[in-house]
PDB file of C-alpha atoms in Angstrom:
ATOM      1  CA  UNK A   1       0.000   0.000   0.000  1.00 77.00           C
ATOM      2  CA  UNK A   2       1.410   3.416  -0.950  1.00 82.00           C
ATOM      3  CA  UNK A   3       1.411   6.419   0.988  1.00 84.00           C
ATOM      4  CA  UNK A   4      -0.509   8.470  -0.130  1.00 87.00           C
ATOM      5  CA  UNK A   5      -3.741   5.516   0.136  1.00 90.00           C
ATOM      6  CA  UNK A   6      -2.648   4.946   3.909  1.00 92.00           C
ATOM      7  CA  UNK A   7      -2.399   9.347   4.337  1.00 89.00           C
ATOM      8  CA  UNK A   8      -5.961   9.395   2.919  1.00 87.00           C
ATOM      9  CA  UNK A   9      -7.328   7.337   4.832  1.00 91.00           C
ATOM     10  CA  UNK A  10      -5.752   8.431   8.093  1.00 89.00           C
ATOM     11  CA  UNK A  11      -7.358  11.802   6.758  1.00 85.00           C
ATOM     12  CA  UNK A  12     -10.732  10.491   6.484  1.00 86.00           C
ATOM     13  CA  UNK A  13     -11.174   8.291   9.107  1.00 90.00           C
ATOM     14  CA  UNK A  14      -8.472   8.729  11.684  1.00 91.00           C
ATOM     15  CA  UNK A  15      -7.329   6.330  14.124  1.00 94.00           C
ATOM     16  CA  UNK A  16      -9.922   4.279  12.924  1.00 94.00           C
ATOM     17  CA  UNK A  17      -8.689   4.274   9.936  1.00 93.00           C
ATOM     18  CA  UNK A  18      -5.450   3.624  10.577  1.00 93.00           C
ATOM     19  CA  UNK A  19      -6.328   0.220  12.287  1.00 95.00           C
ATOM     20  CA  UNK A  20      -8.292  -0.968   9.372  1.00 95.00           C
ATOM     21  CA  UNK A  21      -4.884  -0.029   7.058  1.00 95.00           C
ATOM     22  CA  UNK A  22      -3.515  -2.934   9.764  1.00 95.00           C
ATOM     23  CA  UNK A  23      -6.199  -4.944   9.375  1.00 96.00           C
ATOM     24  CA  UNK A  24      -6.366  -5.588   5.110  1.00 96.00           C
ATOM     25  CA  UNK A  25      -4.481  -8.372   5.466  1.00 96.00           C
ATOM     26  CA  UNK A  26      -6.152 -10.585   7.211  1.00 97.00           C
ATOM     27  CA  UNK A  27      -9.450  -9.141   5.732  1.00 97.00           C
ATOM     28  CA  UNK A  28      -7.810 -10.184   2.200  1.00 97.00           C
ATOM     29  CA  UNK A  29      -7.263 -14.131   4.093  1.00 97.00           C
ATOM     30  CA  UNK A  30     -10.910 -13.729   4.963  1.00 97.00           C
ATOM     31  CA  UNK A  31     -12.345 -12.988   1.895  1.00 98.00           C
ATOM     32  CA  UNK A  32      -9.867 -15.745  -0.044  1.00 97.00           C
ATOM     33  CA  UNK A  33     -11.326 -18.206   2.382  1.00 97.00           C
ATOM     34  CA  UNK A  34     -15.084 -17.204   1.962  1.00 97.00           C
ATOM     35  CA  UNK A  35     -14.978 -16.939  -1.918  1.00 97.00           C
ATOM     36  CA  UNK A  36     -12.265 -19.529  -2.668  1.00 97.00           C
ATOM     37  CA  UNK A  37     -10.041 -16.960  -4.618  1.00 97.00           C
ATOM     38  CA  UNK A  38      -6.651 -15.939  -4.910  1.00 97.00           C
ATOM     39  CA  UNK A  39      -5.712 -12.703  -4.469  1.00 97.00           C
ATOM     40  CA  UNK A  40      -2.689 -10.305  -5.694  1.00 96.00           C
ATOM     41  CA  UNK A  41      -1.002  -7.242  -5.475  1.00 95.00           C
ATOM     42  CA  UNK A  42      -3.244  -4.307  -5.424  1.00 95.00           C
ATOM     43  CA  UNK A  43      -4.496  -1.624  -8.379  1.00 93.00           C
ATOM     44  CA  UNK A  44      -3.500   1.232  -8.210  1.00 90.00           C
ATOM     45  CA  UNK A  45      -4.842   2.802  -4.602  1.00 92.00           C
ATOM     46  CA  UNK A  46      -7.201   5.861  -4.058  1.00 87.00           C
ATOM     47  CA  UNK A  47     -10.144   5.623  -1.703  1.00 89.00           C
ATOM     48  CA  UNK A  48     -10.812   2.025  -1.430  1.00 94.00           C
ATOM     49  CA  UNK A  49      -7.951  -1.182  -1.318  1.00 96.00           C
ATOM     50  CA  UNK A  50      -8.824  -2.766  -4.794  1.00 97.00           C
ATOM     51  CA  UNK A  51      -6.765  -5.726  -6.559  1.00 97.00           C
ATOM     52  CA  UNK A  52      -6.810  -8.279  -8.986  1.00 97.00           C
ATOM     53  CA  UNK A  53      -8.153 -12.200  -7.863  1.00 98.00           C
ATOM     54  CA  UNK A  54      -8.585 -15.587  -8.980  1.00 97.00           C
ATOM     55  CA  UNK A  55     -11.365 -18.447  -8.104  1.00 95.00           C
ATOM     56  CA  UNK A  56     -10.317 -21.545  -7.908  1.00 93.00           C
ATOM     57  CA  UNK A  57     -11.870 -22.270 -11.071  1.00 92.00           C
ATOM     58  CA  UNK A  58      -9.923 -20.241 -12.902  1.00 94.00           C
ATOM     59  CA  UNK A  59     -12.126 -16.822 -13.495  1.00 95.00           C
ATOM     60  CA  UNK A  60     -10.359 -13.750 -13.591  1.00 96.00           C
ATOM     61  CA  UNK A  61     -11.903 -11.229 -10.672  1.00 98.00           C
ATOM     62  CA  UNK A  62     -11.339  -8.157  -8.712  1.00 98.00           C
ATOM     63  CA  UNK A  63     -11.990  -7.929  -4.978  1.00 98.00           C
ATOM     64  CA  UNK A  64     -12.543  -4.524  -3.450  1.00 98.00           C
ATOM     65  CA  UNK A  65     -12.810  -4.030   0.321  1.00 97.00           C
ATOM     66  CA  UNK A  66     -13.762  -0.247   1.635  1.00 96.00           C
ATOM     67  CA  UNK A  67     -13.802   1.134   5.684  1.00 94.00           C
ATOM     68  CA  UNK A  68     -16.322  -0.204   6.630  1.00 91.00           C
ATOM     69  CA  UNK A  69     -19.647   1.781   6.988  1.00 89.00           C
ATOM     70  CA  UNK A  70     -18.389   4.123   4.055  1.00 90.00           C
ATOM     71  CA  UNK A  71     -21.316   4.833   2.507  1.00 92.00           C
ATOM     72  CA  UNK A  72     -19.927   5.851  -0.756  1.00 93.00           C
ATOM     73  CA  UNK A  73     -19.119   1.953  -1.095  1.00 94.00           C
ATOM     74  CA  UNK A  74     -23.330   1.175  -0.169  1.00 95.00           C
ATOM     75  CA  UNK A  75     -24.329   3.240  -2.703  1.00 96.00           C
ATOM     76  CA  UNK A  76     -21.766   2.227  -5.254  1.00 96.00           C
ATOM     77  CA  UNK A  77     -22.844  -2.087  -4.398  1.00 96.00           C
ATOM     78  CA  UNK A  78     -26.922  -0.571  -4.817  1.00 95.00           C
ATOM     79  CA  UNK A  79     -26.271   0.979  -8.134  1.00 96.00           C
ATOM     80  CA  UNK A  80     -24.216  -2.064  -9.748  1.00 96.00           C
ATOM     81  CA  UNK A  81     -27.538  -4.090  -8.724  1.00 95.00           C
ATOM     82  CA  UNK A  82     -29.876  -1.374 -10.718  1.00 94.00           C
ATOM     83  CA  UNK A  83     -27.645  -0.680 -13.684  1.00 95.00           C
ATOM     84  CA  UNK A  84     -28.128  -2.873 -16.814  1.00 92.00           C
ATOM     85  CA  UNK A  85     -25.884  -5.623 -16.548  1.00 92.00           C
ATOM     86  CA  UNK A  86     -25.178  -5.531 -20.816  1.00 96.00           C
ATOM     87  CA  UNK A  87     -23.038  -1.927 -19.755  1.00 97.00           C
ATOM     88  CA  UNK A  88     -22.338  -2.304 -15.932  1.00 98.00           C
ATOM     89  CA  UNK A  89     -19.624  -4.664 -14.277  1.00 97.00           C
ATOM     90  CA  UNK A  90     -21.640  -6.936 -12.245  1.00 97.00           C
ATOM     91  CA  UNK A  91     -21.177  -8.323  -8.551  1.00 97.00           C
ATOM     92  CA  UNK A  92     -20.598 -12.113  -7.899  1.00 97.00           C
ATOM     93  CA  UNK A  93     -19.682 -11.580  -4.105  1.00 97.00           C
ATOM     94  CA  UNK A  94     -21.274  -9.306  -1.490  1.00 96.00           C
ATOM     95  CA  UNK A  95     -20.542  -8.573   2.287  1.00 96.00           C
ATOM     96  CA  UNK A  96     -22.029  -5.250   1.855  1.00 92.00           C
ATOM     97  CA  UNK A  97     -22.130  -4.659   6.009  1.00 91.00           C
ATOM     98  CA  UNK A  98     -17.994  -5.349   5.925  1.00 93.00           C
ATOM     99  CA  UNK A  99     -17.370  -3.339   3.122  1.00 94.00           C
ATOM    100  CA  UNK A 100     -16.059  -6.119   0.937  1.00 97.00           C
ATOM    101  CA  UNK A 101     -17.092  -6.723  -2.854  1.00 97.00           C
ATOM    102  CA  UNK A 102     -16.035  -9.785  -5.191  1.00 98.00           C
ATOM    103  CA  UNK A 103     -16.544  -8.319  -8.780  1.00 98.00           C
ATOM    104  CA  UNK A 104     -15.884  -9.473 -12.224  1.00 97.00           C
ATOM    105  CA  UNK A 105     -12.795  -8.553 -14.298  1.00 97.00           C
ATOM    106  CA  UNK A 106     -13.142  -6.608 -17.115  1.00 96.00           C
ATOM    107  CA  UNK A 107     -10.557  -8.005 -19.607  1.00 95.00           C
ATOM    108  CA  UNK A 108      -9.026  -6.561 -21.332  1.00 95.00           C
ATOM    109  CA  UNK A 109     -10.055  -3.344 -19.531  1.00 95.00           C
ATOM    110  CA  UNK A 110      -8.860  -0.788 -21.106  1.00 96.00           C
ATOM    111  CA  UNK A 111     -10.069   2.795 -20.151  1.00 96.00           C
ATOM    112  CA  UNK A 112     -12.326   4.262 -23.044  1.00 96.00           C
ATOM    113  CA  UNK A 113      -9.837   6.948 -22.996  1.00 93.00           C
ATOM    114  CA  UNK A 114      -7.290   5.011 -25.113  1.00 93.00           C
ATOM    115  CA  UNK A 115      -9.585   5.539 -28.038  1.00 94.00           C
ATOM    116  CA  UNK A 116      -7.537   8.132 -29.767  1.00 90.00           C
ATOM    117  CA  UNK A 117     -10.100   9.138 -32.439  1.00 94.00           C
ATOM    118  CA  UNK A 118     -12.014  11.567 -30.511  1.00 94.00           C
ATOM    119  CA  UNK A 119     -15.293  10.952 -32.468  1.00 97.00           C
ATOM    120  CA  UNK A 120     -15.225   7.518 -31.949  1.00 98.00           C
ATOM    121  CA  UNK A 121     -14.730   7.801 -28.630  1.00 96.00           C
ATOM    122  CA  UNK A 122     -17.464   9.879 -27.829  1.00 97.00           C
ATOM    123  CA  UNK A 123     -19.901   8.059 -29.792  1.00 98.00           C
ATOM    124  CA  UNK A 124     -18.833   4.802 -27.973  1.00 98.00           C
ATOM    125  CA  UNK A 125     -19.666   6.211 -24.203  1.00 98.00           C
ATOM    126  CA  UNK A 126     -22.933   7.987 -26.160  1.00 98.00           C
ATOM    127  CA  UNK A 127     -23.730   3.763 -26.318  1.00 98.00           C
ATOM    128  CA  UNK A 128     -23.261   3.117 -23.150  1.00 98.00           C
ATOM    129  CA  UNK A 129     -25.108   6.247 -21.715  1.00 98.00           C
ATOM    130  CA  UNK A 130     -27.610   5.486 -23.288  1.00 96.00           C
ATOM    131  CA  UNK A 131     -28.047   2.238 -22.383  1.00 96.00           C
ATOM    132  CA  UNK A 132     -27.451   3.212 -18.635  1.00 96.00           C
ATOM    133  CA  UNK A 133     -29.849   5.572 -17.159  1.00 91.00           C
ATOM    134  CA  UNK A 134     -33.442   4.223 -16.267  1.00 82.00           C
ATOM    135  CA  UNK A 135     -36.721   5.718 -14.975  1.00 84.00           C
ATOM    136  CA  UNK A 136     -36.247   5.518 -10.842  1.00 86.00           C
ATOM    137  CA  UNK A 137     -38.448   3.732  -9.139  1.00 83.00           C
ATOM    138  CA  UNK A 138     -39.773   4.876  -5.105  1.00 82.00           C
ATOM    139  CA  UNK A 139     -37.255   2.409  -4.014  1.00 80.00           C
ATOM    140  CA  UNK A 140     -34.171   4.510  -5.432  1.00 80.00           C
ATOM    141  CA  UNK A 141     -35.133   7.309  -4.228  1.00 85.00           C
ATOM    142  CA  UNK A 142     -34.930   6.715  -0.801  1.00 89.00           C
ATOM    143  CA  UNK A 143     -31.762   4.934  -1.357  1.00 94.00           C
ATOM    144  CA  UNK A 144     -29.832   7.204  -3.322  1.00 96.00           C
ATOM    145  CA  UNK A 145     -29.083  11.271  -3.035  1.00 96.00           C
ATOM    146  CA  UNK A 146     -29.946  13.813  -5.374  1.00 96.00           C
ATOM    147  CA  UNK A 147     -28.239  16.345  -7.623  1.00 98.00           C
ATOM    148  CA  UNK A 148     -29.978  18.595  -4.938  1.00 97.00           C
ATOM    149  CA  UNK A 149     -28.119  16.889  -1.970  1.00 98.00           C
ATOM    150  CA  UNK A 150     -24.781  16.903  -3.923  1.00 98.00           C
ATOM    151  CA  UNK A 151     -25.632  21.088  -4.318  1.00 98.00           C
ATOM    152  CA  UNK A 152     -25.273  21.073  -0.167  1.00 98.00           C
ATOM    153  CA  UNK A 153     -21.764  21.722  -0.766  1.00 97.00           C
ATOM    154  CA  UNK A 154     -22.184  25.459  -1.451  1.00 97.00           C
ATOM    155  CA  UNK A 155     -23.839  25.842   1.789  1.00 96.00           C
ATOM    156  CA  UNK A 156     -21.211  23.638   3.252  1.00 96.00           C
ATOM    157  CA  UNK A 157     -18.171  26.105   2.125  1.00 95.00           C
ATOM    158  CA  UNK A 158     -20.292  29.400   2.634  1.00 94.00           C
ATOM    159  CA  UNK A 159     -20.696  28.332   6.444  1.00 94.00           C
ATOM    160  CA  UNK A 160     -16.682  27.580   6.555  1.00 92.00           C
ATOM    161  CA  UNK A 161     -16.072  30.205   4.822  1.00 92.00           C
ATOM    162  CA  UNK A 162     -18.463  32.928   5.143  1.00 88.00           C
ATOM    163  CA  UNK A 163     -17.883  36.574   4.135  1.00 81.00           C
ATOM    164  CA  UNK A 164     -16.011  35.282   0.579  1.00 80.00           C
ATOM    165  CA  UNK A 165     -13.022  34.445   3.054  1.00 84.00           C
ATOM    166  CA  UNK A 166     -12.179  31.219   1.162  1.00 89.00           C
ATOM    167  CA  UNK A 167      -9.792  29.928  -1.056  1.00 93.00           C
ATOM    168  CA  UNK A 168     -12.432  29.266  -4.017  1.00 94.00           C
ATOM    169  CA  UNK A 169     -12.378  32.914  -6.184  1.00 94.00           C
ATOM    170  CA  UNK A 170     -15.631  34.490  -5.769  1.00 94.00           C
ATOM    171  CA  UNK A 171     -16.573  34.793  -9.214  1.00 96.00           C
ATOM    172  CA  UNK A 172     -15.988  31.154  -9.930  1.00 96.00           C
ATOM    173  CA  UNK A 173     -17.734  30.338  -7.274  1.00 96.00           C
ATOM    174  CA  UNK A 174     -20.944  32.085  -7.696  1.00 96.00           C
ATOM    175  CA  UNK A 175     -21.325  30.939 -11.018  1.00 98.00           C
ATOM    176  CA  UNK A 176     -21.505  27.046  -9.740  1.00 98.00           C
ATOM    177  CA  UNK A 177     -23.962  27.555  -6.797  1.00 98.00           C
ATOM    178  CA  UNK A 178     -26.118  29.705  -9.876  1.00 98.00           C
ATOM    179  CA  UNK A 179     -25.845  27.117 -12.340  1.00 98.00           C
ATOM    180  CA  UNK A 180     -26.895  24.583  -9.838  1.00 98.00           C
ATOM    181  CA  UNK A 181     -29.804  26.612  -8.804  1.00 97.00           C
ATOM    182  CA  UNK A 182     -31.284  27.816 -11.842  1.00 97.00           C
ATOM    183  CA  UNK A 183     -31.007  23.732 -13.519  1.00 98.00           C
ATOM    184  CA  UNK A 184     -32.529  22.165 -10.528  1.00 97.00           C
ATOM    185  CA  UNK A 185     -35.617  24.632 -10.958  1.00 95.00           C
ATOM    186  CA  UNK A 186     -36.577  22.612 -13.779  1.00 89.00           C
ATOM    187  CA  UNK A 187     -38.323  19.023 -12.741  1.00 80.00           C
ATOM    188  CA  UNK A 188     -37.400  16.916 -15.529  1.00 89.00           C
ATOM    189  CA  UNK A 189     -37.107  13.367 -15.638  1.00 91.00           C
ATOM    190  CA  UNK A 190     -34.901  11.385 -12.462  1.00 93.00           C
ATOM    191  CA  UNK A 191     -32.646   8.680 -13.473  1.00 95.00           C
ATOM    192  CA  UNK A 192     -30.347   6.681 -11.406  1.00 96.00           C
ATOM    193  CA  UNK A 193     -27.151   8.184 -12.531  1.00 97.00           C
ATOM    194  CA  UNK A 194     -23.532   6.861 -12.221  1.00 98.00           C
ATOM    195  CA  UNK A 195     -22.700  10.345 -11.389  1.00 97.00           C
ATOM    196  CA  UNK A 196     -18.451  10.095 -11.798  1.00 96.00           C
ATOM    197  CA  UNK A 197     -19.046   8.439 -15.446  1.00 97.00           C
ATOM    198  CA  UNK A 198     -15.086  10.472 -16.684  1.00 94.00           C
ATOM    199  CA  UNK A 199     -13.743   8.204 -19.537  1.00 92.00           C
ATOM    200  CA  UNK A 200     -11.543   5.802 -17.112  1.00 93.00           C
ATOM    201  CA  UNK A 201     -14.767   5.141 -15.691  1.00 96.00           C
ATOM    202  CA  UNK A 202     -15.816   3.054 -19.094  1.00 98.00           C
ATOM    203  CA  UNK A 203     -12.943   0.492 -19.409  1.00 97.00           C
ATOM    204  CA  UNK A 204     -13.310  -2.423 -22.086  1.00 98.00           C
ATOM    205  CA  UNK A 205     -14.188  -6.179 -21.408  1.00 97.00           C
ATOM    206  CA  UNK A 206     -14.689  -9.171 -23.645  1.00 96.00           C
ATOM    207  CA  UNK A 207     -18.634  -8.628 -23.797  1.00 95.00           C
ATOM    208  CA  UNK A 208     -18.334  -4.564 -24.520  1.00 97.00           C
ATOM    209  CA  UNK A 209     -17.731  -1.566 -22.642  1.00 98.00           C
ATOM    210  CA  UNK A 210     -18.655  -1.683 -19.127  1.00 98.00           C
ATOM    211  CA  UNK A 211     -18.778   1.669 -16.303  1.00 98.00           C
ATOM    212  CA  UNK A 212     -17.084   1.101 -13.397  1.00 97.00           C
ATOM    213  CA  UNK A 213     -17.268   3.017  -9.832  1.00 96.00           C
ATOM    214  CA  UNK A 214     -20.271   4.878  -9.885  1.00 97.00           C
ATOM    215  CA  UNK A 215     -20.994   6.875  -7.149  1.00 96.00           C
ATOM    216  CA  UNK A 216     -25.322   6.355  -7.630  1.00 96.00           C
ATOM    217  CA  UNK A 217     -27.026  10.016  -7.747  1.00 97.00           C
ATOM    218  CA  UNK A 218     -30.399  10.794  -9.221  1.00 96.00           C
ATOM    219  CA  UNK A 219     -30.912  13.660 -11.580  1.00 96.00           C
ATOM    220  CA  UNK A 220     -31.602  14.463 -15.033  1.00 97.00           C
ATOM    221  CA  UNK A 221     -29.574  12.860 -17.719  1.00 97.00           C
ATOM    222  CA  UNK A 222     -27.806  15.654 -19.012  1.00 98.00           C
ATOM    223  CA  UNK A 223     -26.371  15.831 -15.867  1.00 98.00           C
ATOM    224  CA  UNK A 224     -23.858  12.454 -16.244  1.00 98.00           C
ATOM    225  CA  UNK A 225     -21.778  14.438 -18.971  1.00 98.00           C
ATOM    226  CA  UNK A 226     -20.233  16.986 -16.744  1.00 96.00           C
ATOM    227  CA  UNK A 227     -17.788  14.365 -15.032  1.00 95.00           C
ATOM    228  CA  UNK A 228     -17.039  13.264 -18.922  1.00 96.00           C
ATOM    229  CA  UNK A 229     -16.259  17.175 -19.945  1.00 95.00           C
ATOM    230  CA  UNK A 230     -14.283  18.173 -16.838  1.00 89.00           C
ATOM    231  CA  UNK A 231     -11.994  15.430 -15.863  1.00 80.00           C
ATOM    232  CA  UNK A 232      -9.104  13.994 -17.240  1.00 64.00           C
ATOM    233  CA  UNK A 233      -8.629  17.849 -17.554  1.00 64.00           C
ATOM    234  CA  UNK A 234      -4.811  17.382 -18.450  1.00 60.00           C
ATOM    235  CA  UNK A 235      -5.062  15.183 -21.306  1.00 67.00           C
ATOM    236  CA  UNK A 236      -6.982  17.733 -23.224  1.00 70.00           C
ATOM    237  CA  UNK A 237      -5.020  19.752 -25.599  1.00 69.00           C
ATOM    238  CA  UNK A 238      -5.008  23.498 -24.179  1.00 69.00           C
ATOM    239  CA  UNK A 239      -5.876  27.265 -25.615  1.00 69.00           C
ATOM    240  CA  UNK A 240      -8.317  27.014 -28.928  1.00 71.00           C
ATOM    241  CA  UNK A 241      -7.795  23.565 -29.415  1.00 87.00           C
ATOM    242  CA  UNK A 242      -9.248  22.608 -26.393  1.00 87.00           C
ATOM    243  CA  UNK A 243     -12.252  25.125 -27.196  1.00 90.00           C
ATOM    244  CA  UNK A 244     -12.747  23.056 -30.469  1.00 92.00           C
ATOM    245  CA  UNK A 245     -12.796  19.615 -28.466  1.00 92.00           C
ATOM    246  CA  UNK A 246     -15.028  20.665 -25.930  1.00 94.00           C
ATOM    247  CA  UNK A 247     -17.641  21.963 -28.475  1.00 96.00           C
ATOM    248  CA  UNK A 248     -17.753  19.354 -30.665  1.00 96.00           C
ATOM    249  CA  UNK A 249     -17.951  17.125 -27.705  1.00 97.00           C
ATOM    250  CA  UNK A 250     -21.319  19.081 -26.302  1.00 98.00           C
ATOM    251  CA  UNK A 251     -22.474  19.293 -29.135  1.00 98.00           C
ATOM    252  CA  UNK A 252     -22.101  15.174 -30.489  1.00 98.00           C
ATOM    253  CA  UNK A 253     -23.372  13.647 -27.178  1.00 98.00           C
ATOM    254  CA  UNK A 254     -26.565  15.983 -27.408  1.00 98.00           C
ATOM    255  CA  UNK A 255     -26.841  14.981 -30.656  1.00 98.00           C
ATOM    256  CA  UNK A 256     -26.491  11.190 -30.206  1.00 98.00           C
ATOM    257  CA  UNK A 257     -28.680  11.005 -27.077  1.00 98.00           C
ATOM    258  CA  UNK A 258     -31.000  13.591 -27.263  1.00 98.00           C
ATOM    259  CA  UNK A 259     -29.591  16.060 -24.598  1.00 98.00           C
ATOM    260  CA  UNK A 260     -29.898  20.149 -24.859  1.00 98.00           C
ATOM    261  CA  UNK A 261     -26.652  21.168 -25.369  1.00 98.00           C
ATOM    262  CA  UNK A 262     -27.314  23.743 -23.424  1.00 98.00           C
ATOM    263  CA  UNK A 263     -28.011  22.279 -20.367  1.00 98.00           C
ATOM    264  CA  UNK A 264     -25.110  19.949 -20.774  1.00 98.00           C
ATOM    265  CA  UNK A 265     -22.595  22.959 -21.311  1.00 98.00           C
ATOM    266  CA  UNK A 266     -24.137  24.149 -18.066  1.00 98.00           C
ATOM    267  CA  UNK A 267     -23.570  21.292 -15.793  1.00 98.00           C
ATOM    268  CA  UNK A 268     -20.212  20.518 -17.331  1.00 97.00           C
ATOM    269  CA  UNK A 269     -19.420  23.983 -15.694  1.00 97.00           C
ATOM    270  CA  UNK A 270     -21.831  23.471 -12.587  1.00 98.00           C
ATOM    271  CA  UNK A 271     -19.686  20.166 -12.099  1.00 97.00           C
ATOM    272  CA  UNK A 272     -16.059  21.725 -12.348  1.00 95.00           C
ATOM    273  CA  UNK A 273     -16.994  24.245  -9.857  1.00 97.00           C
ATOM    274  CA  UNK A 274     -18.528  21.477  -7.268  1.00 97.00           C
ATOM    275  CA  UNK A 275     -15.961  19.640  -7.907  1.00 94.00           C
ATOM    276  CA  UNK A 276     -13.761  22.312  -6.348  1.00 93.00           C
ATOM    277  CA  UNK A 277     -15.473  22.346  -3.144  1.00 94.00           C
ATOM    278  CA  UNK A 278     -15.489  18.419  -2.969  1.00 93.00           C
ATOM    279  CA  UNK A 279     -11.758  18.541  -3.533  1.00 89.00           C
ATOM    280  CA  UNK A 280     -11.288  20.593  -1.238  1.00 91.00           C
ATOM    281  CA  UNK A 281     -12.879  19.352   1.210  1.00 89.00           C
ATOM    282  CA  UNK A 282     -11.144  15.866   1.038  1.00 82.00           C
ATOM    283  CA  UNK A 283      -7.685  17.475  -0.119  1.00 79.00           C
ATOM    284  CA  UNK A 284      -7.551  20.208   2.148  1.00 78.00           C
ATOM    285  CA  UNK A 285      -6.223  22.843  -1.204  1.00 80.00           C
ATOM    286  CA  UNK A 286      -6.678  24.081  -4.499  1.00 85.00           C
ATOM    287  CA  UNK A 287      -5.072  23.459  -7.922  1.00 83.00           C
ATOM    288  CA  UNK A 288      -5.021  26.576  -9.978  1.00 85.00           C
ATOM    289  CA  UNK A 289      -5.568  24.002 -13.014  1.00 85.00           C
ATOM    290  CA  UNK A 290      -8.982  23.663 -11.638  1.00 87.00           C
ATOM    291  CA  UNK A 291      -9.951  26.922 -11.471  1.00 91.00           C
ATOM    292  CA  UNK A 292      -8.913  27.219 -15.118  1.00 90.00           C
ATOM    293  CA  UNK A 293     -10.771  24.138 -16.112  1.00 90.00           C
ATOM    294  CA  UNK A 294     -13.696  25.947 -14.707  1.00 94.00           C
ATOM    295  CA  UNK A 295     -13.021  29.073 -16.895  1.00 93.00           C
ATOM    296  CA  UNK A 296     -12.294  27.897 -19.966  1.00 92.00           C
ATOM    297  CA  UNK A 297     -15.584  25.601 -19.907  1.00 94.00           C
ATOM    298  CA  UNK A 298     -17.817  28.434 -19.004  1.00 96.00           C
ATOM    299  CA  UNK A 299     -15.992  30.499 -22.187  1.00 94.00           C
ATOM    300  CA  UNK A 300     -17.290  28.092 -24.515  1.00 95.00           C
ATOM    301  CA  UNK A 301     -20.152  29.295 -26.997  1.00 94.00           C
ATOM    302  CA  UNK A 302     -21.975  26.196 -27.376  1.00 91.00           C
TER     303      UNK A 302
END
């Protein structure tokens, strides 16, 4: 485990945490007891300890273990059940109270990303959007937040920061927390959305693209695209170029799913700005390559 895993997690959880850092590996002997698999070294770490695994029989799988009572990970286990298993990596092990998942293997499982021709790209996660998102049922709702609930994070950083005193400019963020307010004015359809669908999010697997990691939030479609347009921010080509891109982007997944392109530039930018407050709240600072993000998507004439 590298430091900067075990640092999070001391971060987020504390002492706590720490002791569950002590604990993975005989968690990992648990869970290669209880689903007969074999496990080795660990993906690359962020929030949760995630790694490659083996059955007995031979089938390739990934088991992901989380602090237990996270509720990120409940939400993440309840919207792999919902999603439609012909685009969604499914579950074949559950200990949902321990924090431990046994899922399949994508394979090859490539990141969408790696599809160099933009176009093609774009249409290719259009397919799986599309194939996705699903009226919610009463059930959902009560299980999963809202785009409204996620929007609790301007009132959040106004009460830590009140009189403009934080680190956020002011500019940038008043334009979020109006963005956010004027869109959620409008009731239009709720969908279960996977909510952090960026393009390593879609990786590739013998049976098609599948999403990965969704964090289970329920809003209007249009809303899913603004993880896709912000983030991986550096990979984009900068200046004009990236203007170009970003257009043509809006304006093709509108196009291919039958989104306003307005309302998708809008959340794009709604999204970079919350996504601001989330980091900072979990990192503790600012990149200044985030507040330009944030600029340069609001500049766009869509």
């Amino acid at each position: 485990m590298n430091d900067d895993f075990c640092n999070k997690i001391f971060k987020l959880h504390g002492e706590a945490g720490k002791q569950w850092l002590k604990s993975i590996p005989e968690i990992i002997k648990k869970y290669q007891e209880k689903w007969k698999i074999k496990v080795y070294p660990p993906f690359e770490l962020s929030y949760n300890y995630v790694c490659p695994a083996e059955t007995f029989g031979g089938e390739k799988v990934v088991l992901k273990l989380a602090f237990p009572g996270d509720n990120e990970f409940k939400l993440e286990l309840e919207a792999l059940k919902r999603f439609s298993s012909e685009v969604s990596i499914q579950i074949i092990g559950e200990d949902a109270d321990h924090g431990a998942l046994l899922l399949e293997r994508a394979m090859p499982g490539l990141p969408i990303s790696g599809v160099k021709v933009d176009e093609d790209q774009i249409h290719l996660a259009a397919q799986v959007i599309s194939q996705l998102h699903k009226p919610i049922d009463n059930d959902s709702i009560s299980i999963f937040p809202s785009v409204s609930d996620w929007a609790k994070a301007f009132e959040r950083y106004k009460q830590k920061y009140p009189t403009n005193s934080g680190p956020v400019p002011n500019k940038i963020f008043d334009l979020g927390e109006k963005i956010f307010s004027e869109l959620l004015k409008d009731k239009k359809e709720q969908v279960l959305l996977h909510g952090d669908l960026h393009n390593d999010n879609i990786i590739s697997s013998e049976r098609g693209w599948l999403v990965i990691d969704p964090k289970g939030v329920v809003g209007e479609r249009e809303f899913e695209l603004g993880a896709y347009l912000r983030n991986p921010y550096y990979d984009l080509p900068k200046g004009s170029n990236y203007k170009k891109l970003q257009i043509r982007r809006i304006i093709q997944f509108s196009e291919e799913l039958g989104f306003d392109k307005h309302r998708v530039h809008h959340w794009a930018t709604g999204c970079a700005v919350i996504s601001l407050l989330w980091f900072l709240e979990d990192e503790g600072e600012l990149k200044s390559i985030y507040i330009e993000n944030v600029k340069l998507l609001n500049s766009l004439k869509v």
